[in-house]
Coordinates of C-alpha atoms in Angstrom, one line a residue:
M1 CA 0.0 0.0 0.0
E2 CA 1.9 3.1 -1.2
K3 CA 1.4 6.2 0.9
I4 CA 0.6 9.5 -0.7
W5 CA 3.6 11.3 0.8
I6 CA 6.0 8.9 -1.1
D7 CA 4.9 10.2 -4.5
R8 CA 5.2 13.8 -3.3
G9 CA 8.7 13.1 -1.9
L10 CA 9.9 11.5 -5.2
R11 CA 8.6 14.5 -7.1
L12 CA 10.4 16.9 -4.8
I13 CA 13.7 15.0 -5.2
E14 CA 13.5 15.2 -9.0
R15 CA 12.7 18.9 -8.8
S16 CA 15.6 19.6 -6.5
L17 CA 18.0 17.8 -8.8
D18 CA 17.1 19.4 -12.1
P19 CA 19.1 21.5 -11.8
P20 CA 20.6 20.8 -8.4
H21 CA 19.2 23.3 -5.8
E22 CA 18.0 23.3 -2.3
L23 CA 14.3 23.4 -1.2
N24 CA 12.6 24.4 2.0
E25 CA 10.7 21.1 2.0
L26 CA 13.8 18.9 1.5
D27 CA 17.3 18.5 2.7
W28 CA 20.0 16.2 1.2
K29 CA 22.2 14.1 3.5
T30 CA 25.0 11.6 2.9
A31 CA 25.1 10.3 6.4
L32 CA 23.5 10.8 9.8
S33 CA 25.1 13.6 11.8
E34 CA 26.5 12.9 15.3
D35 CA 25.1 16.2 16.5
K36 CA 21.8 15.2 18.2
K37 CA 20.8 18.8 18.9
K38 CA 21.2 19.7 15.2
L39 CA 19.1 16.7 14.2
A40 CA 16.4 17.7 16.7
E41 CA 16.4 21.2 15.2
H42 CA 15.9 19.8 11.6
L43 CA 13.0 17.7 12.8
S44 CA 11.5 20.6 14.6
A45 CA 11.7 22.8 11.4
F46 CA 10.1 20.2 9.1
A47 CA 7.4 19.5 11.7
N48 CA 6.6 23.2 11.8
Q49 CA 6.6 23.4 7.9
A50 CA 3.3 23.4 6.1
G51 CA 2.9 19.9 4.7
G52 CA 6.0 18.6 6.6
G53 CA 9.3 17.9 4.9
F54 CA 11.9 15.3 3.9
L55 CA 15.4 14.3 4.9
I56 CA 16.9 12.4 1.9
F57 CA 19.9 10.2 2.7
G58 CA 22.1 9.2 -0.2
I59 CA 22.5 12.5 -2.0
N60 CA 25.5 14.7 -1.5
D61 CA 25.7 18.5 -1.3
S62 CA 26.2 18.8 -5.1
G63 CA 23.1 16.9 -5.8
T64 CA 24.7 13.6 -6.8
K65 CA 23.1 10.3 -5.9
V66 CA 25.8 8.5 -3.9
G67 CA 23.6 6.1 -2.0
I68 CA 23.9 4.7 1.5
A69 CA 25.2 1.3 2.8
N70 CA 22.6 -1.5 3.2
N71 CA 23.0 -1.5 7.0
E72 CA 22.7 2.3 7.5
S73 CA 19.0 2.8 7.0
K74 CA 17.8 1.0 10.1
E75 CA 20.2 2.9 12.3
I76 CA 19.1 6.2 10.7
I77 CA 15.4 5.5 11.2
N78 CA 15.9 4.3 14.8
R79 CA 17.9 7.3 15.8
L80 CA 15.7 9.9 14.2
G81 CA 12.6 8.1 15.6
N82 CA 14.1 8.3 19.1
I83 CA 15.0 12.0 18.7
G84 CA 11.6 12.8 17.4
H85 CA 9.9 11.1 20.3
D86 CA 12.3 12.0 23.2
S87 CA 13.9 15.4 22.2
L88 CA 10.9 17.4 20.9
E89 CA 7.7 18.7 22.3
P90 CA 5.2 17.7 21.1
A91 CA 6.7 14.5 19.8
V92 CA 7.3 14.3 16.0
K93 CA 5.9 11.6 13.7
I94 CA 8.3 10.3 11.1
D95 CA 8.0 7.7 8.3
H96 CA 10.4 6.4 5.7
Y97 CA 10.8 4.9 2.3
L98 CA 13.9 3.1 1.0
Y99 CA 14.4 2.5 -2.7
N100 CA 17.2 1.6 -5.0
E101 CA 18.0 3.6 -8.1
D102 CA 20.9 2.5 -10.4
G103 CA 22.3 0.3 -7.7
K104 CA 22.3 3.0 -5.0
N105 CA 20.1 3.0 -1.9
I106 CA 18.2 6.2 -1.3
L107 CA 16.4 6.7 2.0
M108 CA 13.5 9.1 2.2
V109 CA 12.6 10.2 5.7
Y110 CA 9.2 12.0 5.9
I111 CA 8.6 14.3 8.9
E112 CA 4.9 14.9 9.2
E113 CA 3.6 18.4 9.8
S114 CA 2.6 18.6 13.5
K115 CA -1.0 19.4 14.3
S116 CA 0.1 21.1 17.5
K117 CA 2.7 23.9 16.9
P118 CA 5.2 25.2 17.4
V119 CA 7.3 22.0 17.8
H120 CA 10.2 22.9 20.1
L121 CA 13.2 21.3 21.9
R122 CA 11.9 19.3 24.9
G123 CA 12.6 21.0 28.2
K124 CA 12.9 24.4 26.7
G125 CA 10.4 27.2 25.9
I126 CA 8.7 27.7 22.5
E127 CA 11.4 30.2 21.6
H128 CA 13.5 27.1 20.9
S129 CA 11.3 26.3 17.8
F130 CA 12.7 26.0 14.3
I131 CA 11.6 26.5 10.8
R132 CA 12.8 26.1 7.2
T133 CA 13.4 29.4 5.5
A134 CA 15.7 30.3 2.6
C135 CA 16.4 26.6 2.3
S136 CA 18.0 26.3 5.7
T137 CA 17.0 25.5 9.3
R138 CA 16.7 28.6 11.5
R139 CA 15.1 29.5 14.9
M140 CA 11.6 31.0 14.6
N141 CA 11.2 34.7 15.2
K142 CA 8.3 36.2 17.1
V143 CA 6.1 36.6 14.0
Q144 CA 6.7 33.0 12.9
L145 CA 5.9 31.8 16.4
A146 CA 2.6 33.7 16.4
Q147 CA 1.7 32.3 13.0
A148 CA 2.6 28.7 14.2
L149 CA 0.4 29.1 17.3
M150 CA -2.5 30.4 15.2
S151 CA -2.3 27.4 12.8
S152 CA -1.9 24.9 15.6
K153 CA -4.5 22.1 15.8
I154 CA -5.0 20.3 19.1
E155 CA -4.7 16.6 18.6
K156 CA -7.7 14.7 19.8
Y157 CA -7.2 12.3 22.7
E158 CA -8.2 9.3 20.6
E159 CA -5.4 10.1 18.1
L160 CA -2.6 10.1 20.6
D161 CA -0.2 7.1 20.9
S162 CA -0.7 4.8 23.9
F163 CA 1.9 2.0 23.2
I164 CA 4.8 1.8 20.8
S165 CA 6.8 -1.2 19.8
S166 CA 9.2 -2.3 17.0
S167 CA 7.3 -5.5 16.7
I168 CA 4.0 -5.7 14.9
E169 CA 3.4 -9.1 16.5
E170 CA 3.7 -7.6 20.0
V171 CA 1.2 -4.8 19.1
L172 CA -1.3 -7.3 17.6
S173 CA -1.0 -9.5 20.7
L174 CA -2.5 -6.7 22.8
L175 CA -5.5 -6.2 20.6
E176 CA -8.5 -8.5 20.0
Y177 CA -8.4 -7.8 16.3
G178 CA -10.4 -10.9 15.3
D179 CA -13.5 -9.8 17.2
F180 CA -13.0 -6.3 15.8
F181 CA -13.1 -7.5 12.2
E182 CA -16.1 -9.6 13.1
L183 CA -17.9 -6.5 14.2
L184 CA -17.0 -4.9 10.9
D185 CA -18.4 -8.0 9.2
I186 CA -15.1 -8.6 7.2
P187 CA -12.8 -11.6 7.3
V188 CA -9.5 -11.4 9.2
P189 CA -6.8 -10.5 6.6
S190 CA -4.5 -13.3 5.6
S191 CA -1.2 -11.9 6.9
T192 CA 0.2 -9.9 9.8
E193 CA 1.1 -7.0 7.4
K194 CA -2.4 -6.9 6.0
I195 CA -4.0 -7.0 9.4
A196 CA -1.8 -4.1 10.5
R197 CA -2.7 -2.1 7.4
E198 CA -6.4 -2.6 8.0
L199 CA -6.1 -1.5 11.6
E200 CA -4.0 1.5 10.5
K201 CA -6.7 2.5 8.0
R202 CA -9.2 2.5 10.9
K203 CA -6.8 4.5 13.1
L204 CA -6.3 1.8 15.8
I205 CA -2.6 1.7 15.1
R206 CA -0.1 3.8 13.1
F207 CA 3.4 3.3 11.8
V208 CA 6.1 5.6 13.2
G209 CA 9.2 5.0 11.2
D210 CA 10.0 1.3 11.7
Q211 CA 7.9 1.2 14.9
V212 CA 4.2 0.6 15.4
A213 CA 2.0 2.5 17.8
I214 CA -1.4 1.6 19.2
T215 CA -3.5 4.7 19.4
N216 CA -5.7 5.5 22.4
L217 CA -8.6 4.8 20.0
G218 CA -7.2 1.3 19.4
V219 CA -7.0 0.7 23.1
L220 CA -10.5 2.0 23.8
L221 CA -12.1 -0.1 21.0
A222 CA -10.1 -3.4 20.9
A223 CA -7.8 -3.8 24.0
K224 CA -7.6 -7.3 25.3
D225 CA -6.9 -5.9 28.7
F226 CA -7.1 -2.3 29.7
S227 CA -4.7 -2.9 32.6
K228 CA -1.9 -3.5 30.2
F229 CA -1.9 0.1 29.1
S230 CA -0.8 3.0 31.2
G231 CA -3.6 5.4 32.1
F232 CA -6.3 2.9 31.2
E233 CA -6.5 1.0 34.5
R234 CA -9.9 2.7 35.3
R235 CA -11.4 2.6 31.8
G236 CA -13.3 -0.6 32.3
V237 CA -17.0 -0.4 33.2
R238 CA -17.7 -1.2 36.9
V239 CA -21.0 -3.2 37.4
I240 CA -22.1 -3.3 41.0
L241 CA -25.1 -5.3 42.2
Y242 CA -26.8 -4.3 45.5
S243 CA -29.2 -6.3 47.5
D244 CA -31.5 -3.4 48.4
K245 CA -32.1 0.3 47.6
T246 CA -28.9 1.5 49.3
R247 CA -25.2 1.2 48.7
T248 CA -24.7 -0.5 52.1
N249 CA -25.0 -4.1 50.9
A250 CA -23.1 -4.8 47.6
E251 CA -23.5 -8.4 46.6
R252 CA -21.2 -8.5 43.6
E253 CA -18.9 -6.3 41.5
V254 CA -17.1 -6.9 38.2
V255 CA -14.9 -4.6 36.2
G256 CA -14.7 -4.9 32.4
K257 CA -11.2 -5.4 31.0
K258 CA -11.9 -5.4 27.3
G259 CA -12.1 -2.5 24.8
Y260 CA -15.6 -1.0 24.5
A261 CA -16.3 -2.3 21.0
I262 CA -15.3 -5.9 21.5
G263 CA -16.6 -6.0 25.1
F264 CA -19.9 -4.2 24.7
K265 CA -22.1 -7.1 24.0
G266 CA -20.8 -9.2 26.8
M267 CA -21.1 -6.4 29.2
L268 CA -24.7 -5.7 28.2
D269 CA -25.6 -9.4 28.5
Y270 CA -24.1 -9.5 32.0
I271 CA -26.1 -6.5 33.0
M272 CA -29.4 -7.9 31.6
Q273 CA -28.8 -11.2 33.3
N274 CA -28.6 -9.4 36.7
L275 CA -31.7 -7.3 36.3
P276 CA -35.0 -8.1 38.1
S277 CA -37.8 -9.7 36.0
S278 CA -41.5 -10.3 36.4
E279 CA -43.8 -13.0 35.2
V280 CA -46.3 -12.4 32.3
I281 CA -48.7 -14.7 30.5
K282 CA -48.3 -14.7 26.7
D283 CA -50.1 -17.2 24.5
A284 CA -51.1 -19.1 27.6
I285 CA -47.5 -19.6 28.6
R286 CA -45.9 -18.1 31.7
Q287 CA -42.7 -16.1 30.7
E288 CA -40.1 -14.1 32.6
V289 CA -39.8 -10.6 31.2
K290 CA -37.1 -8.1 32.3
V291 CA -38.5 -5.1 34.2
Y292 CA -36.2 -2.7 32.2
P293 CA -36.1 -2.5 28.4
K294 CA -32.8 -3.7 26.9
V295 CA -32.7 -1.0 24.3
A296 CA -32.8 1.7 27.0
I297 CA -29.9 0.1 28.9
R298 CA -28.0 -0.3 25.7
E299 CA -28.4 3.3 24.5
I300 CA -27.7 4.9 27.9
M301 CA -24.6 2.7 28.3
A302 CA -23.3 3.6 24.8
N303 CA -24.0 7.2 25.5
A304 CA -22.0 7.1 28.8
L305 CA -19.0 5.6 27.0
I306 CA -18.8 8.0 24.1
H307 CA -19.6 11.1 26.2
Q308 CA -17.2 10.4 29.1
D309 CA -14.3 12.7 29.9
L310 CA -11.4 10.7 28.5
H311 CA -8.9 12.9 30.3
N312 CA -10.2 11.8 33.6
I313 CA -8.3 8.6 34.4
S314 CA -9.4 8.2 38.1
I315 CA -13.1 7.3 37.7
N316 CA -14.6 4.3 35.9
P317 CA -17.8 4.4 33.9
K318 CA -20.2 2.7 36.3
V319 CA -23.5 0.7 36.3
E320 CA -25.1 0.3 39.7
I321 CA -28.1 -2.0 40.0
F322 CA -30.4 -1.5 43.0
T323 CA -33.7 -3.2 43.7
D324 CA -35.7 -0.2 42.6
R325 CA -33.4 1.5 40.0
I326 CA -30.3 1.4 37.8
E327 CA -27.8 4.2 37.9
I328 CA -25.4 4.6 34.9
S329 CA -22.6 7.2 35.3
N330 CA -19.5 8.3 33.5
P331 CA -16.6 10.6 34.4
G332 CA -17.1 14.2 33.3
S333 CA -19.7 16.9 33.6
L334 CA -21.9 18.1 30.7
M335 CA -20.3 19.8 27.7
P336 CA -20.3 23.6 27.7
N337 CA -23.5 25.3 26.6
L338 CA -25.5 22.1 27.2
S339 CA -28.2 22.0 29.8
L340 CA -29.9 19.0 31.4
D341 CA -33.1 19.8 29.5
R342 CA -31.3 19.7 26.1
I343 CA -29.7 16.3 26.5
I344 CA -32.5 14.5 24.8
D345 CA -32.0 16.1 21.4
N346 CA -28.3 16.7 21.6
A347 CA -26.4 15.3 18.6
E348 CA -22.9 16.6 19.4
P349 CA -20.6 13.9 21.0
R350 CA -17.8 14.9 23.4
N351 CA -15.4 12.4 21.7
E352 CA -16.2 12.6 18.0
V353 CA -13.6 10.1 16.8
L354 CA -14.7 7.5 19.3
A355 CA -18.4 8.1 18.6
R356 CA -17.9 7.8 14.9
A357 CA -16.0 4.5 15.3
M358 CA -18.6 3.1 17.7
Y359 CA -21.3 4.0 15.1
H360 CA -19.5 2.2 12.3
L361 CA -19.2 -0.8 14.5
G362 CA -23.0 -0.8 15.1
I363 CA -22.8 0.1 18.8
C364 CA -24.2 3.6 19.0
E365 CA -26.4 6.0 17.0
D366 CA -24.7 8.5 14.6
R367 CA -27.5 11.1 14.8
G368 CA -27.4 11.7 18.6
S369 CA -30.7 9.9 18.9
G370 CA -29.6 7.3 21.5
I371 CA -31.3 9.0 24.4
D372 CA -34.5 9.5 22.3
R373 CA -34.6 5.8 21.7
A374 CA -34.1 5.1 25.4
L375 CA -37.0 7.4 26.3
D376 CA -39.3 5.7 23.7
A377 CA -38.6 2.4 25.4
I378 CA -39.1 3.9 28.8
E379 CA -42.6 5.1 27.8
L380 CA -43.4 1.8 26.1
F381 CA -42.6 -0.1 29.3
N382 CA -44.6 2.5 31.3
L383 CA -41.6 3.3 33.5
P384 CA -41.1 6.6 35.4
P385 CA -39.1 9.3 33.5
L386 CA -35.3 9.1 33.3
K387 CA -33.5 11.3 35.7
F388 CA -30.4 13.2 34.5
E389 CA -27.9 14.6 37.1
E390 CA -24.8 16.6 36.7
L391 CA -22.5 15.9 39.7
P392 CA -19.1 17.5 40.5
S393 CA -17.1 15.0 38.5
T394 CA -19.6 12.7 36.9
F395 CA -22.8 12.6 34.9
K396 CA -25.5 10.2 35.9
V397 CA -28.7 8.8 34.4
T398 CA -31.1 6.9 36.6
I399 CA -33.7 4.4 35.3
Y400 CA -36.5 3.6 37.8
S401 CA -38.5 0.4 38.1
P402 CA -42.3 0.5 37.4
K403 CA -44.2 2.9 39.5
E404 CA -47.9 3.9 39.5
Y405 CA -48.9 7.5 38.7
Q406 CA -50.0 8.2 42.2
D407 CA -46.7 7.0 43.6
M408 CA -44.7 9.5 41.4
S409 CA -43.3 12.6 43.1
P410 CA -44.4 16.1 41.7
D411 CA -40.9 16.4 40.2
E412 CA -41.2 13.0 38.4
R413 CA -44.5 14.0 37.0
V414 CA -43.1 17.2 35.5
R415 CA -40.1 15.3 34.1
A416 CA -42.4 12.8 32.5
C417 CA -44.4 15.6 30.9
Y418 CA -41.4 17.4 29.5
Q419 CA -39.8 14.2 28.2
H420 CA -43.1 13.2 26.6
C421 CA -43.4 16.6 25.0
V422 CA -39.9 16.5 23.5
L423 CA -40.4 13.0 22.1
K424 CA -43.6 14.1 20.4
Y425 CA -42.0 17.2 19.0
L426 CA -39.0 15.2 17.7
A427 CA -41.4 12.8 16.0
N428 CA -43.2 15.7 14.4
E429 CA -46.3 14.9 16.5
K430 CA -48.2 17.0 19.0
M431 CA -48.4 16.5 22.8
T432 CA -51.9 17.0 24.1
N433 CA -53.7 16.3 27.4
Q434 CA -54.9 13.0 25.7
T435 CA -51.4 11.8 24.7
F436 CA -50.0 12.6 28.1
R437 CA -52.9 10.8 29.8
K438 CA -52.1 7.8 27.7
R439 CA -48.4 8.0 28.7
L440 CA -49.3 8.0 32.4
K441 CA -52.1 5.5 31.9
V442 CA -54.6 7.8 33.6
A443 CA -58.3 7.4 33.0
K444 CA -60.1 10.1 31.0
T445 CA -62.2 11.0 34.1
N446 CA -58.9 12.2 35.7
H447 CA -58.0 14.6 32.8
S448 CA -58.0 17.5 35.3
L449 CA -55.1 15.9 37.2
V450 CA -53.1 15.7 34.0
S451 CA -54.0 19.3 33.2
K452 CA -52.5 20.4 36.5
I453 CA -49.2 18.6 35.7
I454 CA -49.1 20.2 32.2
K455 CA -49.8 23.7 33.8
Q456 CA -47.0 23.2 36.3
T457 CA -44.6 22.1 33.5
V458 CA -45.6 25.3 31.6
D459 CA -45.1 27.4 34.7
E460 CA -41.6 26.0 35.2
G461 CA -40.7 27.2 31.6
K462 CA -40.1 23.7 30.3
I463 CA -42.9 23.6 27.7
K464 CA -45.3 26.1 26.1
V465 CA -48.5 26.2 24.2
G466 CA -47.9 25.3 20.5
D467 CA -50.4 27.8 19.1
P468 CA -51.0 30.7 21.5
S469 CA -53.6 32.2 19.1
S470 CA -55.9 29.2 19.3
K471 CA -59.0 29.8 21.5
S472 CA -60.0 26.1 21.6
T473 CA -58.9 24.3 24.8
K474 CA -59.9 21.0 23.2
F475 CA -57.2 21.3 20.5
T476 CA -54.5 22.8 22.6
Y477 CA -51.1 21.2 22.1
Y478 CA -47.7 21.8 23.6
V479 CA -44.1 22.0 22.4
P480 CA -40.8 22.3 24.3
S481 CA -40.0 25.8 25.4
W482 CA -36.9 25.9 23.2
A483 CA -38.8 24.9 20.1

């Protein structure tokens, strides 16, 4: 699989040799310098260069292709890779291509443009940043530093490297790639190289010179064991089963070890197995039916995983099962400019790269409609409304077991009214006294009780009359206050 940058590098080489002249994007070398600081400066300059740049080994200062010895390329790549990783901040990504022309080995080292700029010498300030100008490597001036900062792109958490090895086999041994390909509904590639390239295409791993890195996304999706990766010890979902309504008596606790994609089904099955059930008669046969809808558990769990604060490594995503409720929580508060009332129709994920990957694997919704689906199921099962809570370091969703209308608190009744109104609005339907009575399973003779709840929800500013100009109380309908 030939990479795009290789063709670009070959074109730049030919341009620089006809006639021989230097370029900002490219520097000829006959051998690797012993000056580590000088090499770090070169890598800094190319990483700060738009489009990155190239060090070409095997061409002398006059533009003649002299080649390098067969055993030199590995040493060059290893040394530059170590300098790029250890001597610069942020670390620099390099790749390479070795080819033979007229019996001479030419090594092309590609230094990728950094998304986060300026790249500077590690342990020093940004004034120790370099750039290519007038075909040479020089320290950035104040104007160039300002321009670099303005063009900087913060690398997403999922794109950062978690583990680096010189062995593809070692990298693959840490990932459950067979299950990952099964989720994609594609066969496992026939060779180690092809497996690695498929995982690279999906951003689970990437090649760094002659080394291979597992990205944070790769760990989150397909790790065999989170504990093998630094900073992932608390990524697994904790499932705690209590014997009553309090946290005093915990019967059992398990913590997931696998990546979210490959471990999601097993985790969901375990949760469902430990939920209370009730007996129903269907087709004259007595059956056990779970009190809580599986689709609601599934969507809220997926939502908790993709919206967690990935920079918080001290709190696990958690599922707590009580005799009267389930609490599902994740590290991190709500995203800025998002209120508790707007969670239902929110389509913006906190972790876009993780959310998109989970969508392609069939685990979560792409349209931000997971909570909507959960609420639909909650209404279908005639359960109390969901409760959303923003706590100091976590966000929590509570699902309650069945409860009669008369046993609901005033706050629960208002939440039920608002959530029902939002669902109707999103479905392009109208909430009326009648639809809300049906939701609460309240008899028509008690329509005045429902009217009081609707009025209270209006008074609290959560919903409003859909058509204020209408004089008919019979045809009055309601929409969310933000509609």
